[in-house]
Amino acid sequence: MINQKMQDAINKQINREYFSSYLYLSMAAYFESAGLKGFSNWMRVQALEEMVHVMKFYDFLLQRGGTVTLLDIEAPQSKWTSPLNAFEYAYAHEQKVTGMINDLLTLSNSEKDHATANFLQWFVNEQVEEEASASEIAQKLKLISSSSEGLFMLDRELAARVFTPPPAPQQGAKA
Ligand code: FEO
C-alpha cells in the first residue's frame, strides 16, 4: 500500500496533469480563433494526451490501495501574443512538469517506494518527448519568423497529428 506522503504528491500531480490538459485546450481555442486549425488540432491532441497522463496516475494510485482526491483545477491563461509565444509557453510549462516528475521520483526514492519509482520511469521518458516536441515547433516558428507561407505550411503539418488512445487498462492489470 502506498504511504500518505506519496499519495498526497500523486494527487497533486493528477491535478497538475489536469491543468496541463486545460492549458492545451485553452491554447487550442486560441489557435482556432486565430484561424490556425492545424495548430489547434495539435493542441487538442496534446490535451487528450495529458488526460492519458491523468489516468495513468489515477489508476496507479487506486491499484496501490490509495485514495484519489481531485483538487480544484487552476484556470489557464487564454491569450498569447503569437503562435511562437504560445509554443514557448508550452515548452516552459513542460520543463516545469519535468521538474515535478523529478521531484516525485526523488520522493519515491527517499520513501523507499520502489514500485512508484519504477512506475515514474515511464513519465521520465515521456517528458523527454514532451519537451522535445514543444521546443521543435517553437524552433520552427522562429525560423518562419513573419512568413505567412511558412506559417500556413506548418499549420498543414500540425493538422496531421492524431490521438492514439492507449489500450484500456484491464481489471487488476499493471497501470
Ligand atoms: Fe503530462 Fe505534458 O506532461
CSV table of C-alpha atoms and ligand atoms in Angstrom, one decimal:
chain,number,residue,atom,x,y,z
A,1,MET,CA,0.0,0.0,0.0
A,2,ILE,CA,1.2,3.5,-0.8
A,3,ASN,CA,2.1,5.8,2.0
A,4,GLN,CA,0.3,9.1,2.8
A,5,LYS,CA,3.2,11.4,1.6
A,6,MET,CA,3.4,9.7,-1.7
A,7,GLN,CA,-0.3,9.6,-2.1
A,8,ASP,CA,-0.6,13.3,-1.5
A,9,ALA,CA,2.1,14.0,-4.0
A,10,ILE,CA,0.4,11.9,-6.7
A,11,ASN,CA,-2.9,13.5,-6.1
A,12,LYS,CA,-1.2,16.9,-6.6
A,13,GLN,CA,0.3,15.5,-9.8
A,14,ILE,CA,-3.1,14.4,-11.0
A,15,ASN,CA,-4.2,18.0,-10.6
A,16,ARG,CA,-1.2,19.3,-12.5
A,17,GLU,CA,-1.7,16.9,-15.4
A,18,TYR,CA,-5.4,18.1,-15.5
A,19,PHE,CA,-4.1,21.6,-15.6
A,20,SER,CA,-1.8,20.7,-18.5
A,21,SER,CA,-4.9,19.4,-20.4
A,22,TYR,CA,-6.8,22.6,-19.6
A,23,LEU,CA,-3.8,24.7,-20.7
A,24,TYR,CA,-3.5,23.0,-24.1
A,25,LEU,CA,-7.3,23.1,-24.6
A,26,SER,CA,-7.1,26.8,-23.9
A,27,MET,CA,-4.3,27.1,-26.5
A,28,ALA,CA,-6.4,25.0,-29.0
A,29,ALA,CA,-9.2,27.6,-28.7
A,30,TYR,CA,-6.7,30.5,-29.1
A,31,PHE,CA,-5.3,28.9,-32.3
A,32,GLU,CA,-8.7,28.1,-33.7
A,33,SER,CA,-9.8,31.8,-33.1
A,34,ALA,CA,-6.7,32.9,-35.0
A,35,GLY,CA,-7.7,30.7,-38.0
A,36,LEU,CA,-4.9,28.2,-37.4
A,37,LYS,CA,-6.8,24.9,-37.4
A,38,GLY,CA,-3.7,22.7,-37.7
A,39,PHE,CA,-2.1,24.3,-34.6
A,40,SER,CA,-5.5,23.9,-32.9
A,41,ASN,CA,-5.6,20.2,-33.8
A,42,TRP,CA,-2.1,19.7,-32.4
A,43,MET,CA,-3.1,21.3,-29.1
A,44,ARG,CA,-6.4,19.3,-28.9
A,45,VAL,CA,-4.4,16.1,-29.3
A,46,GLN,CA,-1.9,17.3,-26.7
A,47,ALA,CA,-4.9,18.0,-24.3
A,48,LEU,CA,-6.1,14.4,-24.8
A,49,GLU,CA,-2.5,13.1,-24.1
A,50,GLU,CA,-2.5,15.0,-20.8
A,51,MET,CA,-5.7,13.2,-19.9
A,52,VAL,CA,-3.9,9.9,-20.5
A,53,HIS,CA,-1.2,11.1,-18.0
A,54,VAL,CA,-4.0,11.9,-15.5
A,55,MET,CA,-5.5,8.5,-15.9
A,56,LYS,CA,-2.1,6.7,-15.5
A,57,PHE,CA,-1.6,8.4,-12.1
A,58,TYR,CA,-5.2,7.8,-11.2
A,59,ASP,CA,-5.2,4.1,-12.0
A,60,PHE,CA,-1.8,3.6,-10.3
A,61,LEU,CA,-2.9,5.3,-7.1
A,62,LEU,CA,-6.1,3.1,-7.0
A,63,GLN,CA,-4.1,0.0,-7.8
A,64,ARG,CA,-1.8,0.7,-4.8
A,65,GLY,CA,-4.7,0.9,-2.5
A,66,GLY,CA,-4.5,4.7,-2.3
A,67,THR,CA,-7.3,7.3,-2.3
A,68,VAL,CA,-7.8,9.6,-5.3
A,69,THR,CA,-8.7,13.1,-4.2
A,70,LEU,CA,-9.5,15.5,-7.1
A,71,LEU,CA,-8.4,19.1,-6.3
A,72,ASP,CA,-9.5,22.4,-7.8
A,73,ILE,CA,-8.1,23.0,-11.2
A,74,GLU,CA,-6.4,26.4,-11.8
A,75,ALA,CA,-7.7,28.4,-14.8
A,76,PRO,CA,-5.1,28.6,-17.5
A,77,GLN,CA,-4.5,31.8,-19.4
A,78,SER,CA,-6.5,32.2,-22.6
A,79,LYS,CA,-4.5,34.6,-24.7
A,80,TRP,CA,-1.0,34.6,-26.2
A,81,THR,CA,0.7,37.3,-28.3
A,82,SER,CA,1.7,35.0,-31.2
A,83,PRO,CA,2.0,31.3,-32.1
A,84,LEU,CA,5.7,31.5,-31.0
A,85,ASN,CA,4.7,33.0,-27.7
A,86,ALA,CA,2.2,30.1,-27.1
A,87,PHE,CA,4.8,27.4,-28.0
A,88,GLU,CA,7.5,29.0,-25.9
A,89,TYR,CA,4.9,29.0,-23.0
A,90,ALA,CA,4.2,25.3,-23.7
A,91,TYR,CA,7.9,24.5,-23.7
A,92,ALA,CA,8.4,26.3,-20.4
A,93,HIS,CA,5.4,24.5,-19.0
A,94,GLU,CA,6.8,21.1,-20.0
A,95,GLN,CA,10.1,21.9,-18.4
A,96,LYS,CA,8.2,22.7,-15.1
A,97,VAL,CA,6.4,19.3,-15.4
A,98,THR,CA,9.7,17.5,-15.9
A,99,GLY,CA,10.8,19.2,-12.6
A,100,MET,CA,7.6,17.9,-10.9
A,101,ILE,CA,8.2,14.3,-12.2
A,102,ASN,CA,11.8,14.5,-11.0
A,103,ASP,CA,10.6,15.7,-7.5
A,104,LEU,CA,8.2,12.8,-7.4
A,105,LEU,CA,11.0,10.4,-8.2
A,106,THR,CA,13.2,11.9,-5.6
A,107,LEU,CA,10.4,11.5,-3.0
A,108,SER,CA,9.7,7.9,-4.1
A,109,ASN,CA,13.4,7.1,-3.6
A,110,SER,CA,13.6,8.8,-0.2
A,111,GLU,CA,10.4,6.9,0.9
A,112,LYS,CA,12.0,3.7,-0.4
A,113,ASP,CA,8.8,3.2,-2.6
A,114,HIS,CA,10.4,1.2,-5.4
A,115,ALA,CA,7.0,0.4,-7.1
A,116,THR,CA,6.3,4.2,-7.5
A,117,ALA,CA,9.9,4.9,-8.7
A,118,ASN,CA,9.5,2.1,-11.3
A,119,PHE,CA,6.1,3.5,-12.4
A,120,LEU,CA,7.6,7.0,-12.7
A,121,GLN,CA,10.2,5.9,-15.3
A,122,TRP,CA,7.5,6.0,-18.0
A,123,PHE,CA,7.0,9.7,-17.2
A,124,VAL,CA,10.7,10.4,-17.1
A,125,ASN,CA,10.9,9.1,-20.7
A,126,GLU,CA,7.7,10.8,-21.7
A,127,GLN,CA,8.9,14.2,-20.5
A,128,VAL,CA,11.9,14.0,-22.9
A,129,GLU,CA,9.5,13.7,-25.8
A,130,GLU,CA,7.1,16.3,-24.4
A,131,GLU,CA,9.9,18.9,-24.1
A,132,ALA,CA,11.3,18.0,-27.5
A,133,SER,CA,8.1,18.3,-29.4
A,134,ALA,CA,7.2,21.7,-28.0
A,135,SER,CA,10.7,23.0,-28.4
A,136,GLU,CA,10.9,21.7,-32.0
A,137,ILE,CA,7.7,23.6,-33.0
A,138,ALA,CA,9.0,26.8,-31.2
A,139,GLN,CA,12.2,26.5,-33.2
A,140,LYS,CA,10.3,26.1,-36.5
A,141,LEU,CA,8.2,29.2,-35.7
A,142,LYS,CA,11.4,31.1,-35.0
A,143,LEU,CA,12.7,30.1,-38.4
A,144,ILE,CA,9.5,31.0,-40.1
A,145,SER,CA,9.5,34.4,-38.4
A,146,SER,CA,6.9,36.6,-40.2
A,147,SER,CA,6.5,34.4,-43.3
A,148,SER,CA,2.7,33.7,-43.7
A,149,GLU,CA,3.6,31.0,-46.2
A,150,GLY,CA,5.8,29.3,-43.6
A,151,LEU,CA,3.0,29.5,-41.0
A,152,PHE,CA,0.5,28.0,-43.5
A,153,MET,CA,2.9,25.1,-44.2
A,154,LEU,CA,3.4,24.4,-40.5
A,155,ASP,CA,-0.3,24.6,-39.9
A,156,ARG,CA,-0.8,22.0,-42.5
A,157,GLU,CA,1.9,19.8,-40.9
A,158,LEU,CA,0.3,20.1,-37.5
A,159,ALA,CA,-3.1,19.2,-38.8
A,160,ALA,CA,-1.9,15.7,-39.4
A,161,ARG,CA,-1.3,14.8,-35.7
A,162,VAL,CA,-3.7,12.2,-34.5
A,163,PHE,CA,-4.5,11.0,-31.0
A,164,THR,CA,-3.9,7.3,-30.4
A,165,PRO,CA,-5.7,6.1,-27.3
A,166,PRO,CA,-3.8,3.8,-25.1
A,167,PRO,CA,-5.2,0.2,-24.6
A,168,ALA,CA,-7.9,0.2,-21.9
A,169,PRO,CA,-6.4,-0.9,-18.6
A,170,GLN,CA,-7.7,-4.4,-17.6
A,171,GLN,CA,-9.1,-5.1,-14.1
A,172,GLY,CA,-6.2,-5.7,-11.8
A,173,ALA,CA,-3.6,-5.1,-14.6
A,174,LYS,CA,-0.5,-3.1,-14.1
A,175,ALA,CA,-1.1,0.7,-14.7
B,1,FEO,FE1,1.8,15.4,-18.8
B,1,FEO,FE2,2.9,17.3,-20.9
B,1,FEO,O1,3.2,16.3,-19.4
